[in-house]
């Protein structure tokens, strides 16, 4: 049953991001629903933006999943640590609801089930304040109350707050919006961004993969890891919470995994080695962000 669910997940992931010739009939059938979806988006997208009295740097994208928002946010939080950043995200996939302080300046307050994997990855990688909440405004005001100097807002492209809107532009083979394709917004929506950045132009990844016996991961579009790995692997759906039976057969193996997976696998006391991923952001991008932070402080 589990492998069947993974095959279904992989099939739809292929349709959305890198369809083959036999996927296109499904894309065509779904396109009318994409048109309805885009019409709703047009009227739903905010026209007014509220000033919450704190600088907000939004890190977003216009596709679903896997554009590098989390490592980019980590890099920003570490680079601008002197400004006391708070990283705010929804906490997708977490087994909790409401507002939770995940990490208070490096002091982790909850477990990964309550925080969600991405929030915990940020918490163990930075000394920032990390908050998860479905209500992003409530979380921003809470961070402000707790002494944050500025907000890094994960996936905040369409949130109705005054902010520096950064969008990581990732092109995919399927050009359509949901549900026919993997775009959450059509590419024309990039005109609403303050900074549109691209990998290998405005930032780069440095990836160091350790030696091991098997690669295990539950990230969006996991096949991108195979660029760095040529041995045995096992993939699970994005944000999957591992069970003992999933990894029992690998308890005597050296398991290579991502940091996002590590925060969920470490409780099993396995022999884990973590892929080291660092994001180098070009100075011109960092300078524009710092200029925004300074300008906001001067206005305040």
mmCIF file of C-alpha atoms in Angstrom:
data_model
loop_
_atom_site.group_PDB
_atom_site.id
_atom_site.type_symbol
_atom_site.label_atom_id
_atom_site.label_comp_id
_atom_site.label_asym_id
_atom_site.label_seq_id
_atom_site.Cartn_x
_atom_site.Cartn_y
_atom_site.Cartn_z
ATOM 1 C CA UNK A 1 0.000 0.000 0.000
ATOM 2 C CA UNK A 2 2.837 2.378 0.911
ATOM 3 C CA UNK A 3 4.749 1.755 -2.324
ATOM 4 C CA UNK A 4 1.510 2.226 -4.262
ATOM 5 C CA UNK A 5 0.980 5.643 -2.653
ATOM 6 C CA UNK A 6 4.554 6.595 -3.507
ATOM 7 C CA UNK A 7 4.060 5.565 -7.146
ATOM 8 C CA UNK A 8 0.885 7.686 -7.360
ATOM 9 C CA UNK A 9 2.727 10.616 -5.746
ATOM 10 C CA UNK A 10 5.636 10.227 -8.192
ATOM 11 C CA UNK A 11 3.262 9.989 -11.158
ATOM 12 C CA UNK A 12 1.561 13.296 -10.337
ATOM 13 C CA UNK A 13 4.911 14.913 -9.517
ATOM 14 C CA UNK A 14 6.111 13.982 -13.016
ATOM 15 C CA UNK A 15 2.975 15.496 -14.576
ATOM 16 C CA UNK A 16 3.399 18.755 -12.666
ATOM 17 C CA UNK A 17 7.129 19.299 -13.129
ATOM 18 C CA UNK A 18 8.632 17.217 -15.931
ATOM 19 C CA UNK A 19 5.890 15.586 -18.015
ATOM 20 C CA UNK A 20 6.704 13.025 -20.678
ATOM 21 C CA UNK A 21 4.715 12.635 -23.888
ATOM 22 C CA UNK A 22 2.197 10.245 -22.297
ATOM 23 C CA UNK A 23 1.410 12.745 -19.514
ATOM 24 C CA UNK A 24 0.173 15.514 -21.807
ATOM 25 C CA UNK A 25 -3.388 14.126 -22.268
ATOM 26 C CA UNK A 26 -3.832 14.461 -18.486
ATOM 27 C CA UNK A 27 -2.438 18.009 -18.611
ATOM 28 C CA UNK A 28 -4.897 18.976 -21.378
ATOM 29 C CA UNK A 29 -7.827 17.494 -19.446
ATOM 30 C CA UNK A 30 -6.881 19.470 -16.342
ATOM 31 C CA UNK A 31 -6.235 22.779 -18.077
ATOM 32 C CA UNK A 32 -9.849 24.118 -17.768
ATOM 33 C CA UNK A 33 -9.513 23.736 -13.994
ATOM 34 C CA UNK A 34 -6.245 25.674 -14.141
ATOM 35 C CA UNK A 35 -8.069 28.503 -15.886
ATOM 36 C CA UNK A 36 -10.657 28.568 -13.077
ATOM 37 C CA UNK A 37 -7.851 28.478 -10.499
ATOM 38 C CA UNK A 38 -6.049 31.436 -12.141
ATOM 39 C CA UNK A 39 -9.286 33.436 -12.270
ATOM 40 C CA UNK A 40 -9.755 32.917 -8.516
ATOM 41 C CA UNK A 41 -6.122 33.918 -7.915
ATOM 42 C CA UNK A 42 -6.591 37.133 -9.860
ATOM 43 C CA UNK A 43 -9.350 38.314 -7.524
ATOM 44 C CA UNK A 44 -7.766 36.851 -4.389
ATOM 45 C CA UNK A 45 -4.326 38.435 -4.755
ATOM 46 C CA UNK A 46 -4.026 41.341 -2.267
ATOM 47 C CA UNK A 47 -4.243 44.923 -3.502
ATOM 48 C CA UNK A 48 -3.649 46.559 -0.109
ATOM 49 C CA UNK A 49 -0.631 45.841 2.090
ATOM 50 C CA UNK A 50 -0.579 46.432 5.834
ATOM 51 C CA UNK A 51 2.427 47.961 7.591
ATOM 52 C CA UNK A 52 3.103 45.866 10.698
ATOM 53 C CA UNK A 53 5.844 48.149 11.975
ATOM 54 C CA UNK A 54 8.746 45.762 11.423
ATOM 55 C CA UNK A 55 10.825 45.069 8.292
ATOM 56 C CA UNK A 56 9.702 41.889 6.553
ATOM 57 C CA UNK A 57 11.778 40.040 3.981
ATOM 58 C CA UNK A 58 9.594 37.497 2.203
ATOM 59 C CA UNK A 59 11.249 34.508 0.535
ATOM 60 C CA UNK A 60 8.817 32.952 -1.904
ATOM 61 C CA UNK A 61 8.402 31.255 -5.251
ATOM 62 C CA UNK A 62 5.723 30.692 -7.862
ATOM 63 C CA UNK A 63 5.995 26.905 -8.080
ATOM 64 C CA UNK A 64 4.961 24.274 -5.567
ATOM 65 C CA UNK A 65 7.832 22.845 -3.545
ATOM 66 C CA UNK A 66 11.540 22.458 -4.024
ATOM 67 C CA UNK A 67 12.954 25.845 -5.042
ATOM 68 C CA UNK A 68 15.419 26.296 -2.169
ATOM 69 C CA UNK A 69 13.401 28.646 0.063
ATOM 70 C CA UNK A 70 14.438 26.947 3.300
ATOM 71 C CA UNK A 71 18.237 26.924 2.743
ATOM 72 C CA UNK A 72 17.991 30.463 1.354
ATOM 73 C CA UNK A 73 16.154 31.604 4.493
ATOM 74 C CA UNK A 74 18.788 29.903 6.651
ATOM 75 C CA UNK A 75 21.550 31.720 4.767
ATOM 76 C CA UNK A 76 19.766 35.065 5.226
ATOM 77 C CA UNK A 77 19.166 34.457 8.938
ATOM 78 C CA UNK A 78 22.821 33.619 9.536
ATOM 79 C CA UNK A 79 24.196 36.471 7.432
ATOM 80 C CA UNK A 80 21.940 39.088 9.066
ATOM 81 C CA UNK A 81 22.110 37.586 12.563
ATOM 82 C CA UNK A 82 23.110 40.964 14.049
ATOM 83 C CA UNK A 83 19.654 42.320 13.124
ATOM 84 C CA UNK A 84 17.942 39.633 15.284
ATOM 85 C CA UNK A 85 15.890 37.849 12.614
ATOM 86 C CA UNK A 86 12.735 35.889 13.286
ATOM 87 C CA UNK A 87 11.879 33.218 10.721
ATOM 88 C CA UNK A 88 8.146 32.693 10.356
ATOM 89 C CA UNK A 89 6.506 29.887 8.430
ATOM 90 C CA UNK A 90 3.297 27.936 8.381
ATOM 91 C CA UNK A 91 4.914 24.691 9.535
ATOM 92 C CA UNK A 92 3.539 22.573 6.712
ATOM 93 C CA UNK A 93 3.010 18.923 7.656
ATOM 94 C CA UNK A 94 3.320 19.494 11.409
ATOM 95 C CA UNK A 95 1.163 17.534 13.846
ATOM 96 C CA UNK A 96 -0.027 20.616 15.681
ATOM 97 C CA UNK A 97 -2.047 23.763 15.075
ATOM 98 C CA UNK A 98 -1.932 27.385 16.138
ATOM 99 C CA UNK A 99 1.063 29.548 16.963
ATOM 100 C CA UNK A 100 4.149 27.801 18.353
ATOM 101 C CA UNK A 101 7.570 29.194 19.197
ATOM 102 C CA UNK A 102 9.895 26.527 17.803
ATOM 103 C CA UNK A 103 13.203 28.118 18.763
ATOM 104 C CA UNK A 104 13.917 31.155 20.910
ATOM 105 C CA UNK A 105 17.266 32.446 19.673
ATOM 106 C CA UNK A 106 18.716 28.926 19.411
ATOM 107 C CA UNK A 107 16.868 27.387 22.370
ATOM 108 C CA UNK A 108 14.592 24.762 20.796
ATOM 109 C CA UNK A 109 11.219 24.562 22.553
ATOM 110 C CA UNK A 110 9.263 21.795 20.765
ATOM 111 C CA UNK A 111 9.846 18.528 18.906
ATOM 112 C CA UNK A 112 9.792 18.069 15.139
ATOM 113 C CA UNK A 113 6.278 16.603 15.127
ATOM 114 C CA UNK A 114 4.949 19.862 16.551
ATOM 115 C CA UNK A 115 7.187 22.195 14.532
ATOM 116 C CA UNK A 116 7.254 20.519 11.128
ATOM 117 C CA UNK A 117 10.456 19.431 9.396
ATOM 118 C CA UNK A 118 11.333 22.733 7.675
ATOM 119 C CA UNK A 119 10.900 24.801 10.835
ATOM 120 C CA UNK A 120 13.092 22.382 12.799
ATOM 121 C CA UNK A 121 15.729 22.445 10.060
ATOM 122 C CA UNK A 122 15.854 26.239 10.370
ATOM 123 C CA UNK A 123 15.886 26.022 14.184
ATOM 124 C CA UNK A 124 18.944 23.748 14.335
ATOM 125 C CA UNK A 125 20.758 25.720 11.619
ATOM 126 C CA UNK A 126 20.410 29.265 13.012
ATOM 127 C CA UNK A 127 20.281 31.252 16.255
ATOM 128 C CA UNK A 128 17.081 32.953 15.138
ATOM 129 C CA UNK A 129 13.653 33.142 16.642
ATOM 130 C CA UNK A 130 11.565 30.559 14.756
ATOM 131 C CA UNK A 131 7.759 30.622 14.888
ATOM 132 C CA UNK A 132 5.159 28.513 13.090
ATOM 133 C CA UNK A 133 1.582 29.663 12.631
ATOM 134 C CA UNK A 134 -1.225 29.419 10.107
ATOM 135 C CA UNK A 135 -1.926 33.085 10.886
ATOM 136 C CA UNK A 136 1.212 34.820 9.655
ATOM 137 C CA UNK A 137 0.130 38.243 10.986
ATOM 138 C CA UNK A 138 -0.273 36.848 14.505
ATOM 139 C CA UNK A 139 3.196 35.276 14.274
ATOM 140 C CA UNK A 140 4.807 38.507 13.030
ATOM 141 C CA UNK A 141 3.299 40.495 15.906
ATOM 142 C CA UNK A 142 4.444 37.817 18.362
ATOM 143 C CA UNK A 143 8.000 37.983 16.973
ATOM 144 C CA UNK A 144 7.933 41.759 17.260
ATOM 145 C CA UNK A 145 6.778 41.454 20.876
ATOM 146 C CA UNK A 146 9.654 39.017 21.577
ATOM 147 C CA UNK A 147 12.266 41.496 20.339
ATOM 148 C CA UNK A 148 12.890 40.467 16.750
ATOM 149 C CA UNK A 149 14.638 43.081 14.612
ATOM 150 C CA UNK A 150 13.177 41.897 11.327
ATOM 151 C CA UNK A 151 11.139 39.055 9.868
ATOM 152 C CA UNK A 152 12.123 36.442 7.319
ATOM 153 C CA UNK A 153 8.742 35.305 6.041
ATOM 154 C CA UNK A 154 8.796 31.900 4.392
ATOM 155 C CA UNK A 155 6.504 31.621 1.386
ATOM 156 C CA UNK A 156 5.066 35.100 1.823
ATOM 157 C CA UNK A 157 4.713 36.132 -1.826
ATOM 158 C CA UNK A 158 0.935 36.641 -1.606
ATOM 159 C CA UNK A 159 0.682 37.801 2.022
ATOM 160 C CA UNK A 160 -0.935 41.270 2.460
ATOM 161 C CA UNK A 161 1.905 42.935 4.396
ATOM 162 C CA UNK A 162 4.364 45.630 3.379
ATOM 163 C CA UNK A 163 7.573 43.745 2.742
ATOM 164 C CA UNK A 164 10.587 43.214 0.532
ATOM 165 C CA UNK A 165 9.198 40.563 -1.786
ATOM 166 C CA UNK A 166 11.942 38.164 -2.934
ATOM 167 C CA UNK A 167 10.953 35.426 -5.368
ATOM 168 C CA UNK A 168 13.219 32.522 -6.313
ATOM 169 C CA UNK A 169 12.497 31.991 -9.996
ATOM 170 C CA UNK A 170 12.610 28.318 -10.951
ATOM 171 C CA UNK A 171 11.469 27.315 -14.422
ATOM 172 C CA UNK A 172 9.836 23.923 -14.911
ATOM 173 C CA UNK A 173 8.933 21.983 -18.067
ATOM 174 C CA UNK A 174 5.195 22.127 -17.492
ATOM 175 C CA UNK A 175 4.215 25.794 -18.109
ATOM 176 C CA UNK A 176 0.728 25.634 -16.575
ATOM 177 C CA UNK A 177 -0.700 26.485 -13.166
ATOM 178 C CA UNK A 178 -2.302 24.024 -10.768
ATOM 179 C CA UNK A 179 -3.813 21.521 -11.207
ATOM 180 C CA UNK A 180 -2.542 21.039 -14.776
ATOM 181 C CA UNK A 181 1.001 22.140 -13.906
ATOM 182 C CA UNK A 182 3.367 22.892 -11.055
ATOM 183 C CA UNK A 183 3.040 26.706 -11.025
ATOM 184 C CA UNK A 184 1.094 28.239 -8.144
ATOM 185 C CA UNK A 185 1.096 31.564 -9.975
ATOM 186 C CA UNK A 186 1.581 32.250 -13.676
ATOM 187 C CA UNK A 187 5.004 33.649 -14.559
ATOM 188 C CA UNK A 188 3.479 37.067 -15.233
ATOM 189 C CA UNK A 189 3.010 37.349 -11.444
ATOM 190 C CA UNK A 190 6.766 37.907 -11.113
ATOM 191 C CA UNK A 191 6.092 41.583 -11.797
ATOM 192 C CA UNK A 192 4.829 41.833 -8.195
ATOM 193 C CA UNK A 193 8.232 40.834 -6.815
ATOM 194 C CA UNK A 194 10.796 43.388 -5.621
ATOM 195 C CA UNK A 195 13.678 40.997 -6.291
ATOM 196 C CA UNK A 196 13.497 38.084 -8.716
ATOM 197 C CA UNK A 197 16.521 35.891 -8.140
ATOM 198 C CA UNK A 198 17.842 32.852 -9.976
ATOM 199 C CA UNK A 199 20.131 30.039 -8.974
ATOM 200 C CA UNK A 200 23.639 30.201 -10.475
ATOM 201 C CA UNK A 201 23.104 33.894 -11.130
ATOM 202 C CA UNK A 202 22.096 35.499 -7.827
ATOM 203 C CA UNK A 203 22.946 32.605 -5.518
ATOM 204 C CA UNK A 204 24.645 29.236 -5.715
ATOM 205 C CA UNK A 205 24.554 25.956 -3.829
ATOM 206 C CA UNK A 206 27.591 24.210 -2.412
ATOM 207 C CA UNK A 207 26.712 20.563 -1.842
ATOM 208 C CA UNK A 208 28.924 18.084 -0.017
ATOM 209 C CA UNK A 209 27.611 14.511 -0.008
ATOM 210 C CA UNK A 210 29.230 12.102 2.470
ATOM 211 C CA UNK A 211 29.948 8.449 1.735
ATOM 212 C CA UNK A 212 27.318 5.921 2.755
ATOM 213 C CA UNK A 213 25.349 2.811 1.813
ATOM 214 C CA UNK A 214 21.936 4.253 0.954
ATOM 215 C CA UNK A 215 20.300 7.626 0.398
ATOM 216 C CA UNK A 216 16.937 8.124 2.143
ATOM 217 C CA UNK A 217 14.854 11.246 1.680
ATOM 218 C CA UNK A 218 11.343 12.688 1.770
ATOM 219 C CA UNK A 219 11.728 16.034 0.006
ATOM 220 C CA UNK A 220 9.882 17.519 -2.948
ATOM 221 C CA UNK A 221 11.276 16.293 -6.278
ATOM 222 C CA UNK A 222 13.826 13.951 -4.632
ATOM 223 C CA UNK A 223 15.232 12.853 -7.991
ATOM 224 C CA UNK A 224 17.284 16.065 -8.010
ATOM 225 C CA UNK A 225 19.467 14.427 -5.351
ATOM 226 C CA UNK A 226 20.528 11.780 -7.852
ATOM 227 C CA UNK A 227 22.748 14.398 -9.461
ATOM 228 C CA UNK A 228 25.032 13.831 -6.459
ATOM 229 C CA UNK A 229 24.300 10.185 -5.611
ATOM 230 C CA UNK A 230 24.838 7.048 -7.743
ATOM 231 C CA UNK A 231 24.163 4.262 -5.235
ATOM 232 C CA UNK A 232 21.034 2.689 -3.730
ATOM 233 C CA UNK A 233 18.265 5.049 -2.619
ATOM 234 C CA UNK A 234 14.767 5.088 -1.179
ATOM 235 C CA UNK A 235 12.420 8.055 -1.475
ATOM 236 C CA UNK A 236 9.213 8.939 0.356
ATOM 237 C CA UNK A 237 6.567 11.643 -0.263
ATOM 238 C CA UNK A 238 7.438 15.215 0.718
ATOM 239 C CA UNK A 239 7.149 15.945 4.485
ATOM 240 C CA UNK A 240 6.706 12.234 5.239
ATOM 241 C CA UNK A 241 7.078 11.232 8.909
ATOM 242 C CA UNK A 242 9.132 8.058 9.068
ATOM 243 C CA UNK A 243 8.029 4.974 10.970
ATOM 244 C CA UNK A 244 10.334 2.321 12.373
ATOM 245 C CA UNK A 245 9.235 -0.221 9.773
ATOM 246 C CA UNK A 246 10.287 2.184 6.997
ATOM 247 C CA UNK A 247 13.932 2.049 7.968
ATOM 248 C CA UNK A 248 14.293 -1.140 10.040
ATOM 249 C CA UNK A 249 16.127 -2.936 7.213
ATOM 250 C CA UNK A 250 18.756 -0.157 7.111
ATOM 251 C CA UNK A 251 19.614 -0.074 10.844
ATOM 252 C CA UNK A 252 23.076 -1.545 10.176
ATOM 253 C CA UNK A 253 23.740 0.646 7.136
ATOM 254 C CA UNK A 254 25.267 4.098 6.786
ATOM 255 C CA UNK A 255 22.313 6.262 5.780
ATOM 256 C CA UNK A 256 22.912 9.473 3.859
ATOM 257 C CA UNK A 257 20.087 12.003 4.096
ATOM 258 C CA UNK A 258 19.214 15.707 3.968
ATOM 259 C CA UNK A 259 18.996 17.939 7.040
ATOM 260 C CA UNK A 260 15.240 18.194 6.504
ATOM 261 C CA UNK A 261 15.073 14.386 6.827
ATOM 262 C CA UNK A 262 17.658 14.192 9.591
ATOM 263 C CA UNK A 263 15.422 16.064 12.043
ATOM 264 C CA UNK A 264 12.832 13.277 11.643
ATOM 265 C CA UNK A 265 15.205 10.285 11.427
ATOM 266 C CA UNK A 266 17.524 11.035 14.341
ATOM 267 C CA UNK A 267 15.098 9.615 16.942
ATOM 268 C CA UNK A 268 15.689 6.104 15.543
ATOM 269 C CA UNK A 269 19.381 6.129 16.604
ATOM 270 C CA UNK A 270 20.587 5.235 13.107
ATOM 271 C CA UNK A 271 24.011 5.714 11.584
ATOM 272 C CA UNK A 272 23.164 8.958 9.793
ATOM 273 C CA UNK A 273 25.318 11.181 7.644
ATOM 274 C CA UNK A 274 23.858 14.497 6.543
ATOM 275 C CA UNK A 275 24.309 16.147 3.157
ATOM 276 C CA UNK A 276 25.956 19.507 3.748
ATOM 277 C CA UNK A 277 24.165 22.194 1.730
ATOM 278 C CA UNK A 278 25.219 25.801 1.881
ATOM 279 C CA UNK A 279 23.797 28.733 -0.057
ATOM 280 C CA UNK A 280 26.117 31.509 -1.200
ATOM 281 C CA UNK A 281 24.123 34.661 -1.922
ATOM 282 C CA UNK A 282 25.692 37.244 -4.201
ATOM 283 C CA UNK A 283 26.765 40.450 -2.496
ATOM 284 C CA UNK A 284 24.570 42.646 -4.670
ATOM 285 C CA UNK A 285 21.475 40.773 -3.412
ATOM 286 C CA UNK A 286 22.630 40.981 0.217
ATOM 287 C CA UNK A 287 23.339 44.700 -0.199
ATOM 288 C CA UNK A 288 19.804 45.342 -1.489
ATOM 289 C CA UNK A 289 18.324 43.484 1.476
ATOM 290 C CA UNK A 290 20.499 45.353 3.979
ATOM 291 C CA UNK A 291 19.611 48.656 2.324
ATOM 292 C CA UNK A 292 15.942 47.814 2.876
ATOM 293 C CA UNK A 293 16.564 46.961 6.559
ATOM 294 C CA UNK A 294 18.524 50.152 7.194
ATOM 295 C CA UNK A 295 15.998 52.319 5.364
ATOM 296 C CA UNK A 296 13.157 50.849 7.436
ATOM 297 C CA UNK A 297 15.042 51.520 10.664
ATOM 298 C CA UNK A 298 15.723 55.119 9.629
ATOM 299 C CA UNK A 299 12.039 55.665 8.880
ATOM 300 C CA UNK A 300 11.169 54.177 12.280
#
